[in-house]
CSV table of C-alpha atoms and ligand atoms in Angstrom, one decimal:
chain,number,residue,atom,x,y,z
S,1,MET,CA,85.5,118.6,92.3
S,2,SER,CA,87.1,117.0,89.3
S,3,SER,CA,85.9,114.6,86.5
S,4,ASP,CA,89.2,112.7,86.1
S,5,VAL,CA,89.4,111.4,89.7
S,6,ARG,CA,90.0,107.7,90.0
S,7,PHE,CA,88.5,105.7,92.8
S,8,THR,CA,92.1,104.8,93.9
S,9,ASP,CA,92.6,108.4,94.7
S,10,PHE,CA,90.4,107.8,97.7
S,11,LYS,CA,92.9,105.2,99.0
S,12,SER,CA,95.1,106.4,101.9
S,13,ASP,CA,98.7,105.3,102.5
S,14,LYS,CA,97.7,103.3,105.6
S,15,GLN,CA,97.4,99.5,105.1
S,16,PRO,CA,94.1,98.1,106.5
S,17,THR,CA,94.4,95.9,109.6
S,18,TRP,CA,91.1,94.2,108.9
S,19,CYS,CA,91.3,90.4,108.8
S,20,PRO,CA,91.9,89.0,105.4
S,21,GLY,CA,88.5,88.3,103.8
S,22,CYS,CA,86.6,90.9,106.0
S,23,GLY,CA,83.6,92.3,104.1
S,24,ASP,CA,84.7,95.8,105.0
S,25,PHE,CA,87.3,95.8,102.2
S,26,GLY,CA,84.5,95.4,99.6
S,27,THR,CA,82.3,98.0,101.3
S,28,MET,CA,85.1,100.5,101.2
S,29,ASN,CA,86.0,99.7,97.6
S,30,GLY,CA,82.4,100.5,96.6
S,31,MET,CA,82.3,103.7,98.6
S,32,MET,CA,85.4,104.9,96.9
S,33,LYS,CA,84.1,104.0,93.5
S,34,ALA,CA,80.8,105.8,94.2
S,35,LEU,CA,82.5,108.9,95.4
S,36,ALA,CA,84.7,109.0,92.2
S,37,GLN,CA,81.7,108.3,90.0
S,38,THR,CA,79.8,111.2,91.4
S,39,GLY,CA,82.6,113.6,90.6
S,40,ASN,CA,83.9,114.0,94.1
S,41,ASP,CA,87.5,114.1,95.0
S,42,PRO,CA,89.4,113.8,98.3
S,43,ASP,CA,89.6,117.6,98.7
S,44,ASN,CA,85.8,118.0,98.9
S,45,THR,CA,85.0,114.7,100.8
S,46,PHE,CA,84.6,114.3,104.5
S,47,VAL,CA,84.2,110.8,106.0
S,48,VAL,CA,83.0,110.6,109.5
S,49,ALA,CA,83.5,107.1,111.1
S,50,GLY,CA,82.2,105.4,114.2
S,51,ILE,CA,84.0,103.0,116.5
S,52,GLY,CA,84.5,99.4,115.5
S,53,CYS,CA,86.4,97.5,112.9
S,54,SER,CA,84.1,99.3,110.5
S,55,GLY,CA,85.1,102.7,112.1
S,56,LYS,CA,88.7,102.3,110.9
S,57,ILE,CA,87.5,103.2,107.4
S,58,GLY,CA,88.2,106.9,107.7
S,59,THR,CA,91.9,106.0,108.2
S,60,TYR,CA,92.1,103.8,105.2
S,61,MET,CA,90.4,106.4,102.9
S,62,HIS,CA,92.1,109.5,101.6
S,63,SER,CA,89.8,112.4,102.4
S,64,TYR,CA,89.0,114.7,105.3
S,65,ALA,CA,88.0,112.4,108.1
S,66,LEU,CA,87.0,112.2,111.7
S,67,HIS,CA,87.2,109.0,113.7
S,68,GLY,CA,84.7,109.9,116.5
S,69,VAL,CA,83.2,108.5,119.6
S,70,HIS,CA,81.2,105.2,119.6
S,71,GLY,CA,77.7,105.8,118.2
S,72,ARG,CA,78.1,109.5,117.6
S,73,ALA,CA,79.2,109.7,114.0
S,74,LEU,CA,75.8,110.9,112.7
S,75,PRO,CA,75.6,114.1,114.8
S,76,VAL,CA,79.2,114.9,113.8
S,77,GLY,CA,78.4,114.4,110.1
S,78,THR,CA,75.3,116.5,110.4
S,79,GLY,CA,77.3,119.3,111.9
S,80,VAL,CA,80.0,119.1,109.2
S,81,LYS,CA,77.4,119.2,106.4
S,82,LEU,CA,75.5,122.1,107.9
S,83,ALA,CA,78.7,124.1,108.6
S,84,ASN,CA,80.0,123.5,105.1
S,85,PRO,CA,77.4,122.4,102.6
S,86,ASP,CA,80.0,122.3,99.8
S,87,LEU,CA,81.5,119.2,101.4
S,88,GLU,CA,80.4,115.7,100.3
S,89,VAL,CA,79.8,114.1,103.7
S,90,MET,CA,79.7,110.3,104.1
S,91,VAL,CA,79.2,108.8,107.5
S,92,ALA,CA,80.2,105.2,108.0
S,93,GLY,CA,80.1,102.7,110.9
S,94,GLY,CA,79.0,99.3,112.1
S,95,ASP,CA,75.7,97.8,113.2
S,96,GLY,CA,76.6,98.1,116.9
S,97,ASP,CA,77.7,101.7,116.4
S,98,GLY,CA,74.6,102.7,114.5
S,99,TYR,CA,71.8,100.6,115.8
S,100,SER,CA,72.8,100.0,119.4
S,101,ILE,CA,74.5,102.9,121.2
S,102,GLY,CA,73.8,105.2,118.2
S,103,ALA,CA,70.2,104.2,117.6
S,104,GLY,CA,68.8,107.4,118.9
S,105,HIS,CA,71.0,109.5,116.6
S,106,PHE,CA,70.1,107.2,113.7
S,107,VAL,CA,66.4,107.9,114.0
S,108,HIS,CA,66.8,111.7,114.3
S,109,ALA,CA,69.4,111.8,111.4
S,110,VAL,CA,66.9,110.0,109.2
S,111,ARG,CA,64.0,112.4,110.0
S,112,ARG,CA,66.2,115.5,109.6
S,113,ASN,CA,67.0,114.4,106.1
S,114,VAL,CA,70.3,116.3,105.9
S,115,ASP,CA,71.9,115.8,102.5
S,116,MET,CA,74.6,113.2,103.2
S,117,SER,CA,75.0,109.5,103.0
S,118,TYR,CA,75.2,106.9,105.7
S,119,VAL,CA,76.9,103.5,105.0
S,120,VAL,CA,76.5,100.9,107.7
S,121,MET,CA,78.8,97.8,107.6
S,122,ASP,CA,76.3,95.3,109.0
S,123,ASN,CA,78.1,92.1,110.0
S,124,ARG,CA,75.5,91.3,112.6
S,125,ILE,CA,78.1,91.2,115.3
S,126,TYR,CA,80.5,93.4,117.4
S,127,GLY,CA,83.7,92.6,115.5
S,128,LEU,CA,86.3,94.9,117.2
S,129,THR,CA,85.4,93.7,120.7
S,130,LYS,CA,85.7,90.1,119.6
S,131,GLY,CA,82.3,88.7,118.8
S,132,GLN,CA,79.5,89.8,121.0
S,133,ALA,CA,75.9,89.9,119.8
S,134,SER,CA,74.8,93.1,118.1
S,135,PRO,CA,71.3,94.5,117.5
S,136,THR,CA,71.1,92.8,114.1
S,137,SER,CA,72.3,89.3,115.4
S,138,ARG,CA,69.9,86.5,115.0
S,139,GLU,CA,67.7,85.5,118.0
S,140,ASP,CA,69.6,82.2,118.4
S,141,PHE,CA,73.1,83.3,117.6
S,142,GLU,CA,75.4,82.0,120.3
S,143,THR,CA,78.2,84.3,121.4
S,144,SER,CA,80.4,84.7,124.5
S,145,THR,CA,77.9,87.1,126.0
S,146,THR,CA,74.8,85.3,124.7
S,147,PRO,CA,75.5,81.6,125.2
S,148,GLU,CA,71.9,80.7,124.3
S,149,GLY,CA,71.5,83.6,121.7
S,150,PRO,CA,70.2,87.1,122.4
S,151,GLN,CA,66.7,85.6,122.6
S,152,GLN,CA,65.1,88.7,121.2
S,153,PRO,CA,64.2,89.5,117.6
S,154,PRO,CA,66.9,91.5,115.7
S,155,VAL,CA,66.4,95.2,114.9
S,156,ASN,CA,65.3,95.7,111.3
S,157,PRO,CA,67.3,98.9,110.3
S,158,LEU,CA,65.4,99.5,107.1
S,159,ALA,CA,62.1,99.3,108.9
S,160,LEU,CA,63.4,101.7,111.6
S,161,ALA,CA,64.5,104.1,108.8
S,162,LEU,CA,61.1,103.9,107.0
S,163,ALA,CA,59.2,104.5,110.3
S,164,ALA,CA,61.4,107.5,111.0
S,165,GLY,CA,60.5,109.1,107.7
S,166,GLY,CA,63.5,108.0,105.6
S,167,THR,CA,63.7,109.3,102.1
S,168,PHE,CA,66.3,106.9,100.7
S,169,ILE,CA,66.6,103.4,102.1
S,170,ALA,CA,68.8,100.8,100.5
S,171,GLN,CA,70.7,97.6,101.1
S,172,SER,CA,73.7,96.1,99.4
S,173,PHE,CA,76.2,93.3,99.6
S,174,SER,CA,79.9,94.2,100.0
S,175,THR,CA,81.2,91.6,97.5
S,176,ASP,CA,78.7,92.3,94.8
S,177,ALA,CA,81.1,95.1,93.9
S,178,GLN,CA,79.5,96.9,91.0
S,179,ARG,CA,76.0,96.7,92.4
S,180,HIS,CA,77.1,97.9,95.8
S,181,ALA,CA,79.0,100.8,94.3
S,182,GLU,CA,75.9,101.7,92.2
S,183,ILE,CA,73.6,101.7,95.3
S,184,VAL,CA,76.0,103.9,97.3
S,185,ARG,CA,76.2,106.2,94.2
S,186,LYS,CA,72.5,106.6,94.3
S,187,ALA,CA,72.6,107.4,98.0
S,188,ILE,CA,75.1,110.1,97.3
S,189,GLU,CA,73.0,111.5,94.5
S,190,HIS,CA,69.8,111.5,96.6
S,191,ASP,CA,68.7,115.0,97.7
S,192,GLY,CA,68.6,114.2,101.4
S,193,PHE,CA,69.7,111.4,103.8
S,194,GLY,CA,70.9,108.4,101.7
S,195,PHE,CA,71.0,105.3,103.9
S,196,VAL,CA,72.6,102.1,102.8
S,197,ASN,CA,72.8,99.0,105.1
S,198,VAL,CA,75.6,96.8,103.7
S,199,PHE,CA,75.9,93.1,104.3
S,200,SER,CA,79.6,93.1,105.2
S,201,PRO,CA,80.5,89.7,106.6
S,202,CYS,CA,82.8,89.2,109.6
S,203,VAL,CA,84.8,86.1,108.7
S,204,THR,CA,86.4,85.8,112.1
S,205,PHE,CA,83.5,85.9,114.6
S,206,ASN,CA,80.2,85.3,112.7
S,207,ASP,CA,79.9,81.8,111.2
S,208,VAL,CA,76.2,82.1,110.4
S,209,ASP,CA,75.8,85.4,108.4
S,210,THR,CA,78.6,84.4,106.0
S,211,TYR,CA,79.3,85.1,102.3
S,212,ASP,CA,77.7,81.8,101.4
S,213,TYR,CA,74.6,82.6,103.4
S,214,PHE,CA,74.1,86.0,101.7
S,215,ARG,CA,74.9,84.7,98.2
S,216,ASP,CA,72.2,82.0,98.7
S,217,HIS,CA,69.6,84.3,100.1
S,218,ILE,CA,69.9,87.8,98.6
S,219,VAL,CA,67.1,88.8,96.2
S,220,ASP,CA,67.8,91.9,94.1
S,221,VAL,CA,64.8,94.2,93.9
S,222,ASP,CA,65.8,95.0,90.3
S,223,ASP,CA,65.0,91.4,89.4
S,224,THR,CA,61.5,92.0,90.7
S,225,ASP,CA,58.8,94.4,89.7
S,226,HIS,CA,59.6,96.6,92.7
S,227,ASP,CA,58.9,100.3,92.4
S,228,PRO,CA,61.0,102.1,95.1
S,229,THR,CA,58.8,105.2,95.0
S,230,ASP,CA,55.8,103.1,96.2
S,231,GLU,CA,56.0,103.3,100.0
S,232,THR,CA,53.5,100.5,100.5
S,233,ALA,CA,55.5,98.1,98.3
S,234,ALA,CA,58.7,99.2,100.1
S,235,LYS,CA,57.1,98.5,103.5
S,236,GLU,CA,56.1,95.0,102.3
S,237,LYS,CA,59.6,94.1,101.2
S,238,ILE,CA,61.3,95.7,104.2
S,239,LEU,CA,59.1,93.7,106.6
S,240,ALA,CA,59.5,90.4,104.7
S,241,ALA,CA,61.2,88.3,107.4
S,242,ASP,CA,62.3,85.5,105.1
S,243,LYS,CA,64.1,87.6,102.5
S,244,GLU,CA,67.4,89.5,102.3
S,245,TYR,CA,66.8,92.2,99.7
S,246,GLN,CA,69.4,94.1,97.9
S,247,GLY,CA,68.8,97.4,96.0
S,248,VAL,CA,67.0,100.6,96.6
S,249,LEU,CA,63.9,99.7,98.7
S,250,TYR,CA,62.5,103.1,99.1
S,251,GLN,CA,63.2,106.5,97.5
S,252,ASP,CA,61.0,109.6,98.0
S,253,ASP,CA,61.5,111.5,94.7
S,254,ALA,CA,60.0,114.6,96.4
S,255,SER,CA,62.5,114.6,99.2
S,256,VAL,CA,63.3,118.0,100.5
S,257,SER,CA,66.6,118.2,102.4
S,258,TYR,CA,67.0,119.9,105.8
S,259,ALA,CA,69.0,122.8,104.3
S,260,GLU,CA,66.4,123.4,101.6
S,261,ARG,CA,63.5,123.2,104.0
S,262,HIS,CA,65.1,125.7,106.4
S,263,GLY,CA,66.4,128.0,103.7
S,264,LEU,CA,70.0,127.4,104.6
S,265,ASP,CA,70.9,127.4,100.9
S,266,SER,CA,69.6,130.9,100.5
S,267,ASP,CA,71.9,133.7,99.5
S,268,MET,CA,72.8,135.5,102.8
S,269,THR,CA,73.6,138.7,100.8
S,270,GLU,CA,70.1,139.2,99.5
S,271,ILE,CA,68.0,141.8,101.2
S,272,PRO,CA,65.0,140.1,102.9
S,273,ASP,CA,61.8,142.1,103.3
S,274,GLY,CA,62.1,144.7,106.1
S,275,ALA,CA,65.9,144.5,106.5
S,276,PRO,CA,67.5,147.9,106.1
S,277,GLU,CA,70.2,148.3,103.5
S,278,ASP,CA,72.8,149.5,106.1
S,279,ALA,CA,72.1,146.4,108.2
S,280,MET,CA,72.7,144.2,105.1
S,281,ASP,CA,76.0,146.0,104.5
S,282,LEU,CA,77.2,144.7,107.8
S,283,VAL,CA,76.0,141.2,106.9
S,284,ARG,CA,77.8,141.3,103.6
S,285,GLU,CA,81.1,142.0,105.2
S,286,PHE,CA,81.1,138.3,106.3
S,287,TYR,CA,80.5,136.9,102.8
R,1,LIG,C1,81.1,104.4,124.7
R,1,LIG,C2,81.7,103.1,124.3
R,1,LIG,N1,81.1,101.9,124.6
R,1,LIG,C3,81.6,100.8,124.3
R,1,LIG,C4,82.7,100.7,123.5
R,1,LIG,C5,83.3,99.4,123.1
R,1,LIG,N2,83.1,99.1,121.7
R,1,LIG,C6,84.0,99.4,120.8
R,1,LIG,S1,83.5,98.9,119.3
R,1,LIG,C7,82.1,98.3,119.9
R,1,LIG,C8,81.1,97.6,119.0
R,1,LIG,C9,81.5,97.5,117.6
R,1,LIG,O1,80.5,96.8,116.8
R,1,LIG,P1,80.1,97.4,115.4
R,1,LIG,O2,79.7,98.8,115.6
R,1,LIG,O3,79.1,96.4,114.9
R,1,LIG,O4,81.4,97.4,114.6
R,1,LIG,P2,82.3,96.2,114.0
R,1,LIG,O5,83.5,96.1,114.8
R,1,LIG,O6,81.5,95.0,114.0
R,1,LIG,O7,82.6,96.7,112.6
R,1,LIG,C10,82.0,98.4,121.3
R,1,LIG,C11,80.9,98.0,122.1
R,1,LIG,C12,83.3,102.0,123.2
R,1,LIG,N3,84.4,102.0,122.4
R,1,LIG,N4,82.8,103.1,123.6
R,2,LIG,S1,87.0,90.9,113.3
R,2,LIG,FE1,85.5,90.6,111.8
R,2,LIG,S2,84.7,92.7,111.3
R,2,LIG,FE2,86.7,92.9,112.4
R,2,LIG,S3,88.3,93.0,110.8
R,2,LIG,FE3,88.1,90.9,111.4
R,2,LIG,S4,86.6,90.0,109.9
R,2,LIG,FE4,86.4,92.2,109.8
R,3,LIG,MG1,79.3,95.0,113.6
C-alpha cells in the first residue's frame, strides 16, 4: 500500500466500450477514487466482476481482476479475501447479476460479513443483453420481454440486505462524483461487508430511470436527521417507497467480520492450549 497513489493509477490501458453517457463511467471513477483515498494501490487490490455491461469494469480498472460467471462474483470475491486477507477485495456487478441470478449469493455474502465491498451498478435493466426487465425494474416498465411491464413489484436491494443481517448498507448516484466516492470509501473502511447500490443510468435502454429522474428524486440522508446506527430509522427509510435515498442508510458500528468471528486473523504460529511444541514446529514450517 502506498500513500501517494492517484486514482488514475487504477485506470487500465483498455478503453471502455460503454455507450457514451453510461452511468458506469461515473461509478468506476468513484470506485477508483475511493480505493486511492483509502491508501490502496493496484498491487493490493482485487476486483471481481460479474457479467453485464457493468461486469466489464474489471477490464477497465488496473488491478488484479477476475471477470467471472454471471451471478457468481460474490462467492469468488469471498474466496479471494479468505485466501489472502491482505488484498483489498471489491466485487462489482449489475442489478441483474446481483439481484436475479446472483440473489442467493447476495443474501449469503451479506450474512457472512466478509470484509470486502460490493458495488452494484443498478440501472434497473439488463443492459448488455439489450434492454430486458431486471429485478429492480418498475412494475410498469415496458421492455421487449415485458410488453406490459413486469407486473410485479421490484426487488428492494437495501431491504434484502437489511433483512439478511447487513452491517453496512448504502446507496449512491454515479454522477454525484464526490459523494459517490465518499460512500464507496466508507464501504471499504467498514469492518465487514460494505454494500453500495449505485444508481448508474443506462442511457440506451432505460428511458424512465434517467439522470433527470434521479436528480429530481434523490434525497441525501445527510440532509436529514438520519442516524445510520439506528436500525429502526434505517428500516423506515429503506422501506419508504416514494423516496430514492442516497448515503449510508445503515451501519452497525459493532460489526464483527467473518475472519474476526472465526479467528482467521489469529497468528498460526502461536501455541494453542494442548498443542505440543513439536506439532507446532511442523505448523511453523508453513509460515
Ligand atoms: C448463466 C447466464 N445466464 C444468462 C446470461 C446472459 N446475460 C448476460 S448479461 C445479463 C444481464 C445483465 O444485466 P445486469 O446484471 O443488470 O448488467 P448490465 O448489463 O445492466 O450492467 C444476462 C441475462 C449469461 N451470460 N449467463
Ligand atoms: S447499454 Fe446501457 S448499461 Fe450498457 S454500456 Fe450502454 S448505457 Fe451502459
Ligand atoms: Mg443492469
